[in-house]
Tab-separated table of N, CA and C in Angstrom:
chain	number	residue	atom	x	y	z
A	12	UNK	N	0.824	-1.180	0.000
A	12	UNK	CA	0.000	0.000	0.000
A	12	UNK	C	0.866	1.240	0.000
A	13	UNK	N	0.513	2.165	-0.697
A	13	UNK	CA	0.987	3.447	-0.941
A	13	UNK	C	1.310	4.220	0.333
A	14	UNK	N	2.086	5.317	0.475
A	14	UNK	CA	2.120	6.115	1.275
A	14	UNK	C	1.136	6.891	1.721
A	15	UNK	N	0.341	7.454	0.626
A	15	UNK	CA	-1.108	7.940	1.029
A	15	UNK	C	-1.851	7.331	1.805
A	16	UNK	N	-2.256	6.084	1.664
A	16	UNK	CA	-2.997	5.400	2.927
A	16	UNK	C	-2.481	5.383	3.971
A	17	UNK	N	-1.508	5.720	4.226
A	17	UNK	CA	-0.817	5.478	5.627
A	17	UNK	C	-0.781	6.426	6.105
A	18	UNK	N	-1.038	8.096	5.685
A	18	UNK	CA	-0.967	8.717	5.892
A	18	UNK	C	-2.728	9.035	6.322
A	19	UNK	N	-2.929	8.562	5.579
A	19	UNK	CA	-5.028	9.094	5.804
A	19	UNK	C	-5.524	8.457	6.857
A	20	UNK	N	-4.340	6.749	7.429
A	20	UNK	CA	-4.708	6.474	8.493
A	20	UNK	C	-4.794	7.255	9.348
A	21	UNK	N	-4.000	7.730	9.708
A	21	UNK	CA	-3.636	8.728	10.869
A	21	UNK	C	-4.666	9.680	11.203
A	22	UNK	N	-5.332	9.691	10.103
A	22	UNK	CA	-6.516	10.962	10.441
A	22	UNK	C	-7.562	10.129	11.076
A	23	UNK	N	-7.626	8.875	10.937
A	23	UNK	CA	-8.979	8.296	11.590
A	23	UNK	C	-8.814	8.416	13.134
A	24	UNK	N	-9.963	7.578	13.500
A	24	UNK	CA	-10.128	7.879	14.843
A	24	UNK	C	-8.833	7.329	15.898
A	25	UNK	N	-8.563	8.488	16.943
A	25	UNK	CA	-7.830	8.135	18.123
A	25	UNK	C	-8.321	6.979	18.612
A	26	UNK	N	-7.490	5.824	19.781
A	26	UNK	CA	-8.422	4.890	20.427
A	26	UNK	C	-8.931	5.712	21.397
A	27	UNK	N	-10.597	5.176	21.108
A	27	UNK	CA	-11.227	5.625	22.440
A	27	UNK	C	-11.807	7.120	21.726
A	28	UNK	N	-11.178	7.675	20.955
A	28	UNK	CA	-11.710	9.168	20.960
A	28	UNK	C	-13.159	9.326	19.718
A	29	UNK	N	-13.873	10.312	20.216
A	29	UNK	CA	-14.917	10.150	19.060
A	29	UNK	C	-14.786	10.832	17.683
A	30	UNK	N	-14.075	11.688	17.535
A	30	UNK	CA	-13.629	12.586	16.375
A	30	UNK	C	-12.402	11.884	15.788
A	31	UNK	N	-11.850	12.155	14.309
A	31	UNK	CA	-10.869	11.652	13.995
A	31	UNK	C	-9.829	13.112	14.534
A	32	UNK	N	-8.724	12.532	14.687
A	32	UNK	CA	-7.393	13.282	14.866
A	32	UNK	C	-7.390	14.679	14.069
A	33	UNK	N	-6.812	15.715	14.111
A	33	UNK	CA	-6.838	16.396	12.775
A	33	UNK	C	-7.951	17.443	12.757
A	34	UNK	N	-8.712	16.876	13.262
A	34	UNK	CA	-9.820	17.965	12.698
A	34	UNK	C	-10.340	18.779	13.796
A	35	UNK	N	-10.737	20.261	13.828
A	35	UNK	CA	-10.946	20.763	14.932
A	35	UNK	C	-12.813	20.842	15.141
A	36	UNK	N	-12.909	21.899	16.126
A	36	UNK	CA	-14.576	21.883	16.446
A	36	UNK	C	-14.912	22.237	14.776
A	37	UNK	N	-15.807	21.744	14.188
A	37	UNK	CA	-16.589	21.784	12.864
A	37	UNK	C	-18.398	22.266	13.452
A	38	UNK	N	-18.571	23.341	12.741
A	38	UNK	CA	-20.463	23.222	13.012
A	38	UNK	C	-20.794	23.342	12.455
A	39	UNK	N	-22.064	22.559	12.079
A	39	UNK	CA	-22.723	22.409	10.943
A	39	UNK	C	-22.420	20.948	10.073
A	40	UNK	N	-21.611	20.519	10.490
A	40	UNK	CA	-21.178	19.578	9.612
A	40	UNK	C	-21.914	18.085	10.257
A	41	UNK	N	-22.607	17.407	9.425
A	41	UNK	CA	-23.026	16.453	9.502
A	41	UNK	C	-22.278	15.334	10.222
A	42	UNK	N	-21.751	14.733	10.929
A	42	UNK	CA	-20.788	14.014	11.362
A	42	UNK	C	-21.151	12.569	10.953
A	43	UNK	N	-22.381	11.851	10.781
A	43	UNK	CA	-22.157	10.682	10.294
A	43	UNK	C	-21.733	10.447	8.706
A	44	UNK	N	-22.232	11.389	7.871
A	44	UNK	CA	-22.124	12.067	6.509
A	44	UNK	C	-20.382	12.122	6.156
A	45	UNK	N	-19.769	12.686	7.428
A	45	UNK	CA	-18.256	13.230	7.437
A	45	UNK	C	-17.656	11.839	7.765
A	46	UNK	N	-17.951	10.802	8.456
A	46	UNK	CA	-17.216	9.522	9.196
A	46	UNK	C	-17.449	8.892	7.768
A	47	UNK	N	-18.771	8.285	7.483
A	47	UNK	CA	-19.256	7.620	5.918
A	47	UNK	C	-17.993	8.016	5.126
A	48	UNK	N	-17.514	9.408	4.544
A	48	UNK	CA	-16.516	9.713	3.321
A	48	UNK	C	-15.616	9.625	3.597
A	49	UNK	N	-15.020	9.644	4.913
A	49	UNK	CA	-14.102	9.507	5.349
A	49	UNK	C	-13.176	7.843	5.200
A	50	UNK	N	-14.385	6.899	5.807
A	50	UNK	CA	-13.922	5.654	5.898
A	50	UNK	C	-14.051	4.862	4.251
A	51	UNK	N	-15.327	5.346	3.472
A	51	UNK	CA	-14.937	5.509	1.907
A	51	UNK	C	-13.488	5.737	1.223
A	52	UNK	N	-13.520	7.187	1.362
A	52	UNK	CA	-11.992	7.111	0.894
A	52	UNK	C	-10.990	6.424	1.323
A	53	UNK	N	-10.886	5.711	2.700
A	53	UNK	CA	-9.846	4.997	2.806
A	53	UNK	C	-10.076	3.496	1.785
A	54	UNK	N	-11.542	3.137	1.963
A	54	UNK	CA	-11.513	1.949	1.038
A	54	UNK	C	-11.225	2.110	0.029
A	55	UNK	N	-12.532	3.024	-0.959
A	55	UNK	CA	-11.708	3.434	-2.328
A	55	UNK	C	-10.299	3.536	-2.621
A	56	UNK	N	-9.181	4.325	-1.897
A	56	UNK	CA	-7.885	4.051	-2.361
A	56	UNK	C	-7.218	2.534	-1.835
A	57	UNK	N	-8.133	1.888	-0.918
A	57	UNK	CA	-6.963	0.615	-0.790
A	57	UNK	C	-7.549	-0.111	-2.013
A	58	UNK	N	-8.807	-0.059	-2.623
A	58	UNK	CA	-9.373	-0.620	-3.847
A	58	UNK	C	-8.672	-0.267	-4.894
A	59	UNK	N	-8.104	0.870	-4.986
A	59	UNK	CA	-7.283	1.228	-6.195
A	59	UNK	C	-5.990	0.968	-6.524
A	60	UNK	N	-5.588	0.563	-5.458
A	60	UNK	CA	-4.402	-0.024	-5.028
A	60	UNK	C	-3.731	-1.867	-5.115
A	61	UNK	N	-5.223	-2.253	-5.196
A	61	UNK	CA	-5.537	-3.940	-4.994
A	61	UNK	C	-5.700	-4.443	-6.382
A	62	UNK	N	-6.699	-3.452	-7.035
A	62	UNK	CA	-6.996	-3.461	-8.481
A	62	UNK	C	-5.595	-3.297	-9.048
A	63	UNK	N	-4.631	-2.363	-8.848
A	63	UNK	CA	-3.373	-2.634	-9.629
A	63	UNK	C	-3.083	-3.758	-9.516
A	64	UNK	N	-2.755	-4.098	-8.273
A	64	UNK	CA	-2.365	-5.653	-8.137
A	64	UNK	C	-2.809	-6.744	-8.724
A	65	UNK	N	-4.310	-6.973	-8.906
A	65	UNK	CA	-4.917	-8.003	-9.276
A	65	UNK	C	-4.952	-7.852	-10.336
A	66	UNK	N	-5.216	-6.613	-11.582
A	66	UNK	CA	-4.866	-6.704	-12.978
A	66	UNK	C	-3.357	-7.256	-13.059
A	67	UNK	N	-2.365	-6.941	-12.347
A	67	UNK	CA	-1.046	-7.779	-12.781
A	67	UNK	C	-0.596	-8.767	-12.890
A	68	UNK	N	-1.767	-9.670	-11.851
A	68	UNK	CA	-1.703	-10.570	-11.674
A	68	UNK	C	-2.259	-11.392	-13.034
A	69	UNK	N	-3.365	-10.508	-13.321
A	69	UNK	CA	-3.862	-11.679	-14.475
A	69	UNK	C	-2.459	-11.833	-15.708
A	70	UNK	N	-2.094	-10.431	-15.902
A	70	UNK	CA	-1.168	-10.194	-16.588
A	70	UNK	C	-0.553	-8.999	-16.379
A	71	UNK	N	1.088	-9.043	-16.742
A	71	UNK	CA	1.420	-8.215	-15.888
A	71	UNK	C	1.401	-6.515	-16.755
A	72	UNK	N	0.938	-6.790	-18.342
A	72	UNK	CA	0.681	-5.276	-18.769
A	72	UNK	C	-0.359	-5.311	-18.573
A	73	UNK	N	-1.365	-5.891	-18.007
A	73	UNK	CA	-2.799	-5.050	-18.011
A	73	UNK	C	-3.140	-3.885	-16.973
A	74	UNK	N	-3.943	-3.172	-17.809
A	74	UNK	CA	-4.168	-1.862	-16.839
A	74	UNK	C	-5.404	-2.181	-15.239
A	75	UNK	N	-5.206	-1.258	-14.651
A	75	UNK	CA	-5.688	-1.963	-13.473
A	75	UNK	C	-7.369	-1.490	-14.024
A	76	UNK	N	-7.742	-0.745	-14.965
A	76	UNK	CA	-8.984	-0.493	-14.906
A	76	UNK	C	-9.538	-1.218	-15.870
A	77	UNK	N	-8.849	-2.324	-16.645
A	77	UNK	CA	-9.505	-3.358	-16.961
A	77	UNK	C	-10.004	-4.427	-16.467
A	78	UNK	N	-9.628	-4.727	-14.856
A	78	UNK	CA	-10.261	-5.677	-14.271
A	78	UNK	C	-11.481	-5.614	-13.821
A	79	UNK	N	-11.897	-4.562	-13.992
A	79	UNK	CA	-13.459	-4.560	-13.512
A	79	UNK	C	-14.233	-5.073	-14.909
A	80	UNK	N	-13.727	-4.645	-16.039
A	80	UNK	CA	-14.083	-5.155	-17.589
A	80	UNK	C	-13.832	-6.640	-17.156
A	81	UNK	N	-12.519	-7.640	-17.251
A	81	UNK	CA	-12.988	-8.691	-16.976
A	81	UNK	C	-14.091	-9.385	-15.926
A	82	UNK	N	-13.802	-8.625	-14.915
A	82	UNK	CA	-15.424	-9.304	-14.111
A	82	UNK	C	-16.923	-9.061	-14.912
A	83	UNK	N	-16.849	-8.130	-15.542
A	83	UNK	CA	-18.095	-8.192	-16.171
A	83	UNK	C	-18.024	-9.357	-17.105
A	84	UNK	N	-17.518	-9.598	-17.247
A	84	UNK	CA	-17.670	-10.259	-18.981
A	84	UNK	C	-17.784	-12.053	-18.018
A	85	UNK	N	-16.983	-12.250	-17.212
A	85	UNK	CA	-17.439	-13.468	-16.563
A	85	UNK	C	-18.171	-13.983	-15.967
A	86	UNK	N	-18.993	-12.562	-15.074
A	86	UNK	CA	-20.646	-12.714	-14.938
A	86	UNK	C	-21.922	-12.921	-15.538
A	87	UNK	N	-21.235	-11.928	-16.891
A	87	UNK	CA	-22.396	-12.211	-18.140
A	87	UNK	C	-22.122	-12.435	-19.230
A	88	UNK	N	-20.998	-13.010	-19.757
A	88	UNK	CA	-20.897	-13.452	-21.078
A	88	UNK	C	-20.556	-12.978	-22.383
A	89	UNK	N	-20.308	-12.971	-22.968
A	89	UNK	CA	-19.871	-12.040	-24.323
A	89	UNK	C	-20.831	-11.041	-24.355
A	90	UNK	N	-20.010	-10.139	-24.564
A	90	UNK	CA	-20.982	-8.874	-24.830
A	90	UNK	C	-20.487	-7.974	-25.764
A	91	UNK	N	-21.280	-7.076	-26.450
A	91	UNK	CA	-20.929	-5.878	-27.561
A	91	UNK	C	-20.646	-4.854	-26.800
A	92	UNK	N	-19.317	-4.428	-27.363
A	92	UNK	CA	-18.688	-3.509	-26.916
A	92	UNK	C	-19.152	-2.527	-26.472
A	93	UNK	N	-20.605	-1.666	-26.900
A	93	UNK	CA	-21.095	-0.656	-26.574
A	93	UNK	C	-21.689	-1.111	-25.192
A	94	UNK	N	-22.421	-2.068	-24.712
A	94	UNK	CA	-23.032	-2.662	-24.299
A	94	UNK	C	-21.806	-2.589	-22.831
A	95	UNK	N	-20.933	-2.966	-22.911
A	95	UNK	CA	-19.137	-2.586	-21.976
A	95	UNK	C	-19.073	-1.336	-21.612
A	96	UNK	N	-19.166	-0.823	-22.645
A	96	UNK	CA	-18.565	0.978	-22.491
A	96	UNK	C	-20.123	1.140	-21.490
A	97	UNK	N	-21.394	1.132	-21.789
A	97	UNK	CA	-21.969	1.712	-20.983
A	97	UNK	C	-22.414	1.414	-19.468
A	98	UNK	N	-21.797	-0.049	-19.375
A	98	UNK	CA	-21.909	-0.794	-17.968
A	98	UNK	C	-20.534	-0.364	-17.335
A	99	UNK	N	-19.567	-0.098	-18.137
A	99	UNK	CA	-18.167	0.472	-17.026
A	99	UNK	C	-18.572	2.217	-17.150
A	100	UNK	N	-19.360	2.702	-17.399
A	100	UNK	CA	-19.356	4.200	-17.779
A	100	UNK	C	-18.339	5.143	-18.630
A	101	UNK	N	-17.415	4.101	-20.198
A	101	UNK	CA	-17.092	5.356	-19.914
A	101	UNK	C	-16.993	5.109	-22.167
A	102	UNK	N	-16.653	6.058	-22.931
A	102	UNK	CA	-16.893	6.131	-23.597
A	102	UNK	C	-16.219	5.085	-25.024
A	103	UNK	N	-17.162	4.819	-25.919
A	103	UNK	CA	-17.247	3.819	-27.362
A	103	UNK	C	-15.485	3.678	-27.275
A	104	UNK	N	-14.555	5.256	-27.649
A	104	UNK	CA	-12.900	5.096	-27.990
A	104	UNK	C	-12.353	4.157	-27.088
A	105	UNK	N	-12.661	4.504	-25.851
A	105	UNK	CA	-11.824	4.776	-24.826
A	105	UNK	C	-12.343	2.603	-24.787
A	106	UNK	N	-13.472	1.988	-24.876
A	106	UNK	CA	-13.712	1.189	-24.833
A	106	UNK	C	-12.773	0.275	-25.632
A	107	UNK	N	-12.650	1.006	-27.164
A	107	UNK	CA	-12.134	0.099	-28.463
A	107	UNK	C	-10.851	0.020	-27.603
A	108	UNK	N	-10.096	1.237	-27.443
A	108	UNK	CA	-8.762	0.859	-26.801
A	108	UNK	C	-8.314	-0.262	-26.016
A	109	UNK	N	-9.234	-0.104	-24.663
A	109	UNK	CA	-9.040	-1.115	-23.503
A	109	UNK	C	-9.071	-2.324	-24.178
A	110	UNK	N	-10.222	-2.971	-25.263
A	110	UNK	CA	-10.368	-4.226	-25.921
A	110	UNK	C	-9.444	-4.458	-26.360
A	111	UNK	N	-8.562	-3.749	-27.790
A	111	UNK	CA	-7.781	-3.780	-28.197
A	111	UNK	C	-6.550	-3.973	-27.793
A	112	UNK	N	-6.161	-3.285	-26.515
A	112	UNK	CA	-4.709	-3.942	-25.559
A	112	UNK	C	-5.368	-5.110	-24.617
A	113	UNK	N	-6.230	-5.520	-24.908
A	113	UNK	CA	-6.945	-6.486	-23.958
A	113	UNK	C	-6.601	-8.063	-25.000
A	114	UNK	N	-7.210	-7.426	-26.173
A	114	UNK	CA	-7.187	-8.733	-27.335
A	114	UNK	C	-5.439	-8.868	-27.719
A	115	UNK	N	-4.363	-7.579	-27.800
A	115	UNK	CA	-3.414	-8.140	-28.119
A	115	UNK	C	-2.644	-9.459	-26.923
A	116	UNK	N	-3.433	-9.039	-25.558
A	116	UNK	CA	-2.255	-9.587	-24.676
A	116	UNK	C	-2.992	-10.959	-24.197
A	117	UNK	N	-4.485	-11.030	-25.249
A	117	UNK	CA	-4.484	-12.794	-25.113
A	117	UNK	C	-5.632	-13.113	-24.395
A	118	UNK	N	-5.942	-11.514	-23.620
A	118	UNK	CA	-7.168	-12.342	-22.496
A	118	UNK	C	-8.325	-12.009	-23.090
A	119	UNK	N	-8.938	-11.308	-24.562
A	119	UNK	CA	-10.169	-11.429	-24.887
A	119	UNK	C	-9.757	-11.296	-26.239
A	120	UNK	N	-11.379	-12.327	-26.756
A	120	UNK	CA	-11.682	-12.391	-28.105
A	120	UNK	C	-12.609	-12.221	-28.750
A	121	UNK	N	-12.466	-11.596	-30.087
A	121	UNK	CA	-13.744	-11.329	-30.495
A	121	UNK	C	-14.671	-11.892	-31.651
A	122	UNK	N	-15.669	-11.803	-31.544
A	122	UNK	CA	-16.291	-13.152	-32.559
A	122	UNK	C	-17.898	-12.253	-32.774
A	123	UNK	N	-17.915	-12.528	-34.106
A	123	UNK	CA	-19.181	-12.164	-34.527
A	123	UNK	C	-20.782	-12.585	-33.829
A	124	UNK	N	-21.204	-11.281	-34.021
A	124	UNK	CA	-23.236	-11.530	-33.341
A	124	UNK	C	-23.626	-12.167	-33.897
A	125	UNK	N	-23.909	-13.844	-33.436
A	125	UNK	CA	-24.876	-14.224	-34.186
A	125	UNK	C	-26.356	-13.663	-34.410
A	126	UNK	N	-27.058	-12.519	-33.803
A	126	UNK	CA	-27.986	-12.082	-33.661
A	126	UNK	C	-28.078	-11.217	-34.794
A	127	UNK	N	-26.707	-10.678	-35.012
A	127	UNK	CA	-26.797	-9.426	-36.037
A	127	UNK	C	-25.268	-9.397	-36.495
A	128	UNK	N	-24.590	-9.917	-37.815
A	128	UNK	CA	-23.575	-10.622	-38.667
A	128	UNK	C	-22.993	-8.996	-38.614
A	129	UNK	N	-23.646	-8.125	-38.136
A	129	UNK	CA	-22.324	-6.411	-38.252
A	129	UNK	C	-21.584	-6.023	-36.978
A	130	UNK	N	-22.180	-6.444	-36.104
A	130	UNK	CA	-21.872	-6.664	-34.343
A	130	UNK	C	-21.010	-7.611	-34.372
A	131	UNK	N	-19.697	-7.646	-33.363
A	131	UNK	CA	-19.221	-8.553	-32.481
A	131	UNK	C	-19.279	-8.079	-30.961
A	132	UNK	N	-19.086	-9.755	-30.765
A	132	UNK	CA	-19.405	-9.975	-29.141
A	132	UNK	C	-17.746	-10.190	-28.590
A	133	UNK	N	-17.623	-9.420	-27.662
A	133	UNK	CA	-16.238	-9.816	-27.256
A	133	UNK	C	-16.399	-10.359	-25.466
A	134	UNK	N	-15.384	-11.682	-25.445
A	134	UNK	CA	-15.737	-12.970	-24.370
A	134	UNK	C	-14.384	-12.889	-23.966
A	135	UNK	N	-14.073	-13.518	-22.652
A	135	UNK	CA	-12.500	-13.691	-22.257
A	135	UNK	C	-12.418	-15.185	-22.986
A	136	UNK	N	-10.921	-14.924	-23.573
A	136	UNK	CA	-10.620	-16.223	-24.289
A	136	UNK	C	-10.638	-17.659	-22.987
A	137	UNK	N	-9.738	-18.502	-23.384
A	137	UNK	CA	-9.273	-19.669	-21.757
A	137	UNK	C	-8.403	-19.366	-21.271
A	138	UNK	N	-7.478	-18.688	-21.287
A	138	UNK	CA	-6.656	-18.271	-20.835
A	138	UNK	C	-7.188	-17.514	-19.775
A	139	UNK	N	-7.693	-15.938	-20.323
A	139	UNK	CA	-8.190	-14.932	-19.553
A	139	UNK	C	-8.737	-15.811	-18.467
A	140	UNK	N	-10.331	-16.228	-18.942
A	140	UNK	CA	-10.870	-16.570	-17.808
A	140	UNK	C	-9.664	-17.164	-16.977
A	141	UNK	N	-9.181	-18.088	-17.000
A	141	UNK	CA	-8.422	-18.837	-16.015
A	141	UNK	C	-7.094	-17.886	-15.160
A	142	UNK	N	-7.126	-16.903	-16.090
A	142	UNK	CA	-6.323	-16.349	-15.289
A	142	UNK	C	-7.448	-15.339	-13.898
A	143	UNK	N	-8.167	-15.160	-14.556
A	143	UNK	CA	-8.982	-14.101	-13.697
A	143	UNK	C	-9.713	-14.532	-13.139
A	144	UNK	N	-10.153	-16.053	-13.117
A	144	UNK	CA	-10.611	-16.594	-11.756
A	144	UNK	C	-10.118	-16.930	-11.077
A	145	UNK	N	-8.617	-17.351	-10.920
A	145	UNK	CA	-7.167	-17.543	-9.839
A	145	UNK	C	-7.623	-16.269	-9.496
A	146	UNK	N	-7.116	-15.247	-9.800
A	146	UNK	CA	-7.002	-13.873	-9.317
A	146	UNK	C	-8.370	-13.432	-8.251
A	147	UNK	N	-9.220	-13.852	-9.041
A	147	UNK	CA	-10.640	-13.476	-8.238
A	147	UNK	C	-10.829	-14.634	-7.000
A	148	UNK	N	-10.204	-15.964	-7.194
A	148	UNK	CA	-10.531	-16.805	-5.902
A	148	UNK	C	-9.889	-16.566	-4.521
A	149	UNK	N	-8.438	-15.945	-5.183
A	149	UNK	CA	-7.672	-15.282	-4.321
A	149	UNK	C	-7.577	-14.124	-3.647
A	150	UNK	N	-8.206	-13.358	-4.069
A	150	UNK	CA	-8.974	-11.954	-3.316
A	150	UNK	C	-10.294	-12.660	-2.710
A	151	UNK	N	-11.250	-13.480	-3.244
A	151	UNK	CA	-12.231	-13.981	-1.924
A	151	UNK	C	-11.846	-14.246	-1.052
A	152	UNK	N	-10.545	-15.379	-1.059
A	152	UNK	CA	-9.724	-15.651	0.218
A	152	UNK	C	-9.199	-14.822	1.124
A	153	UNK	N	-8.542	-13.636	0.397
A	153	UNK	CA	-8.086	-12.545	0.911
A	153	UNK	C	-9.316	-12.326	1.991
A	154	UNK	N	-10.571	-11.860	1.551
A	154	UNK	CA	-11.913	-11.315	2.174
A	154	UNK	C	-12.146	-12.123	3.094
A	155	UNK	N	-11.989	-13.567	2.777
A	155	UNK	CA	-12.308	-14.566	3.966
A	155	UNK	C	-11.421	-14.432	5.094
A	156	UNK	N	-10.461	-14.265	5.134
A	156	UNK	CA	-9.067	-14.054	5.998
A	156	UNK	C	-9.936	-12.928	6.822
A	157	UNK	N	-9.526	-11.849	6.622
A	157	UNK	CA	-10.096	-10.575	6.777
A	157	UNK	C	-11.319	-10.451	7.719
A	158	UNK	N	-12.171	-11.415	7.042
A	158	UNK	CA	-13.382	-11.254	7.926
A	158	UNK	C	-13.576	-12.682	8.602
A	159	UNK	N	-12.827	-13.030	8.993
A	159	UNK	CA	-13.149	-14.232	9.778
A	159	UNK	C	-13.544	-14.132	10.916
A	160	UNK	N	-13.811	-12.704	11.678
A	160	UNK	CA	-14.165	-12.559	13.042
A	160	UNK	C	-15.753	-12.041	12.954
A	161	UNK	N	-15.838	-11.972	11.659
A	161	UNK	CA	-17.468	-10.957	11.633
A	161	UNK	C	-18.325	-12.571	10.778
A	162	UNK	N	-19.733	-12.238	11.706
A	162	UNK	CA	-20.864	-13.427	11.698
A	162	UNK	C	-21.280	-13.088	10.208
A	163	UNK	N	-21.671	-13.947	9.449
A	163	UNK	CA	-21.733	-14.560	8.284
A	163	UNK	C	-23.189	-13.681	7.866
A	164	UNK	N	-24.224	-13.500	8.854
A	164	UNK	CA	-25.279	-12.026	8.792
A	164	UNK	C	-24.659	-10.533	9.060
A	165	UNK	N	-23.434	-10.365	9.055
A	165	UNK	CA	-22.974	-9.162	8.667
A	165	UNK	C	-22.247	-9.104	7.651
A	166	UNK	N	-21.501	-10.031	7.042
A	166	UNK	CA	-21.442	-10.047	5.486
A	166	UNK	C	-22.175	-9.552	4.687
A	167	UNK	N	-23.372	-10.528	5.154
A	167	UNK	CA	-24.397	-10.214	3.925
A	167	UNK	C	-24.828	-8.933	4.183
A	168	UNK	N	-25.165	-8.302	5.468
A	168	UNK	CA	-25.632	-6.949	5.476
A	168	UNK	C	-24.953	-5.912	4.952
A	169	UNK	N	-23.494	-6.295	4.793
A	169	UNK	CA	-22.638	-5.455	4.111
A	169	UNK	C	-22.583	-4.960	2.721
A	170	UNK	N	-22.646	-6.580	2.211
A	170	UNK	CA	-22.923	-6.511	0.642
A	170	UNK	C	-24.039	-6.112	0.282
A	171	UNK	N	-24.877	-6.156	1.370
A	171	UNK	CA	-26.659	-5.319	0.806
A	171	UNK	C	-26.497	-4.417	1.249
A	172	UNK	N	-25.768	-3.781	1.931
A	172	UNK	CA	-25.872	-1.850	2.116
A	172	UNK	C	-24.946	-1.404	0.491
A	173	UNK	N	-23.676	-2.415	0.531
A	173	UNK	CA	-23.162	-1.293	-0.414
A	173	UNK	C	-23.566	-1.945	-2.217
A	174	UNK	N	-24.670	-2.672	-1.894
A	174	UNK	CA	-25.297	-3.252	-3.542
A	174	UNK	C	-26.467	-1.893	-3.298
A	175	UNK	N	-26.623	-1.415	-2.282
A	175	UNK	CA	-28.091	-0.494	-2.151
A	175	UNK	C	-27.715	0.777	-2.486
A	176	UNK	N	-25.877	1.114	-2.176
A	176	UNK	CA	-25.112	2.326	-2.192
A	176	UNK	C	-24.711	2.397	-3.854
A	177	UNK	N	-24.738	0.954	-4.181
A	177	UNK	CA	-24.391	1.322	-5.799
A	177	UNK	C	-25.415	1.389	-6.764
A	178	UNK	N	-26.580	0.554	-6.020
A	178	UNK	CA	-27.925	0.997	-7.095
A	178	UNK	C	-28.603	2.410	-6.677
A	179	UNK	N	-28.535	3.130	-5.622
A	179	UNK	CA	-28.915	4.436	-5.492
A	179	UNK	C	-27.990	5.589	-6.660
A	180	UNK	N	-26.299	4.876	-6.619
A	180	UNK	CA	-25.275	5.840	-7.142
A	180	UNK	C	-25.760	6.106	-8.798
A	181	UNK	N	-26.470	5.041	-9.186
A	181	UNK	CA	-27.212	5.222	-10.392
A	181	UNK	C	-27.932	5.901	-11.128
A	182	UNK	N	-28.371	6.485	-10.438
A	182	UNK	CA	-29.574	7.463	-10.556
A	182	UNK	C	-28.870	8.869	-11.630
């Protein structure tokens, strides 16, 4: 982990104290609102940080913001590129690119719509997948490690607050 996280630790909470370190009397300020972004950003950057890792793992030029592209595609299956670009949010170029250093380095392929012969569907080849389900069994493990002290109904409450935090972010 980066220096930045180690540093943003420090701002969290003292033991025992109710405010994080750092910050003086605030009014007006929402404090559960302020703890929520707070403990966010620490996840978000250790996520950004893990994601490097685990794209390297599949391979070691892939970019780390293609691994969220491979999880899609192993949840649901070949899909048309536009169909990618608008489930990762981000635009048609920027899509062709990622595919394109994606297809030279082996982990996806692309193959015509049978639905419609002008469309292709692009799928992780055997390779990919196999590489990116090592990678993905090994970060569950990671999670299992991690949470081995928390009851198996706070898991799930977890993953349903922040499946509720990402279908609200939708909007």
């Amino acid at each position: 982990m980066g220096a930045d996280v180690h540093e943003y630790e420090n701002l969290r909470r003292p033991e025992g104290g109710d405010r994080p370190s750092g910050t003086g009397t605030e009014t007006g300020v929402d404090h559960e609102f302020l703890e929520l972004e707070r403990e966010l950003t620490l996840l978000f950057r250790r996520a950004r940080a893990r994601s490097g890792e685990m794209a390297r793992q599949v391979h070691p030029d892939l970019e780390p913001a293609a691994y969220g592209l491979l999880q899609r595609l192993e949840e649901s299956g070949p899909q048309r590129a536009t169909a990618l670009a608008a489930f990762i949010g981000v635009g048609k170029a920027t899509m062709s690119r990622q595919l394109r250093a994606l297809e030279d380095l082996g982990i996806v392929a692309r193959a015509p719509d049978p639905a419609d012969g002008r469309a292709w569907l692009v799928d992780l080849t055997e390779t990919g997948r196999s590489r990116f389900r090592a990678v993905r069994d090994a970060r569950r493990a990671r999670y299992v490690r991690q949470m081995a002290g928390w009851d198996r109904a706070e898991v799930a409450e977890l993953a349903r607050l922040i499946g509720r935090l990402n279908s609200d972010g939708e909007e």
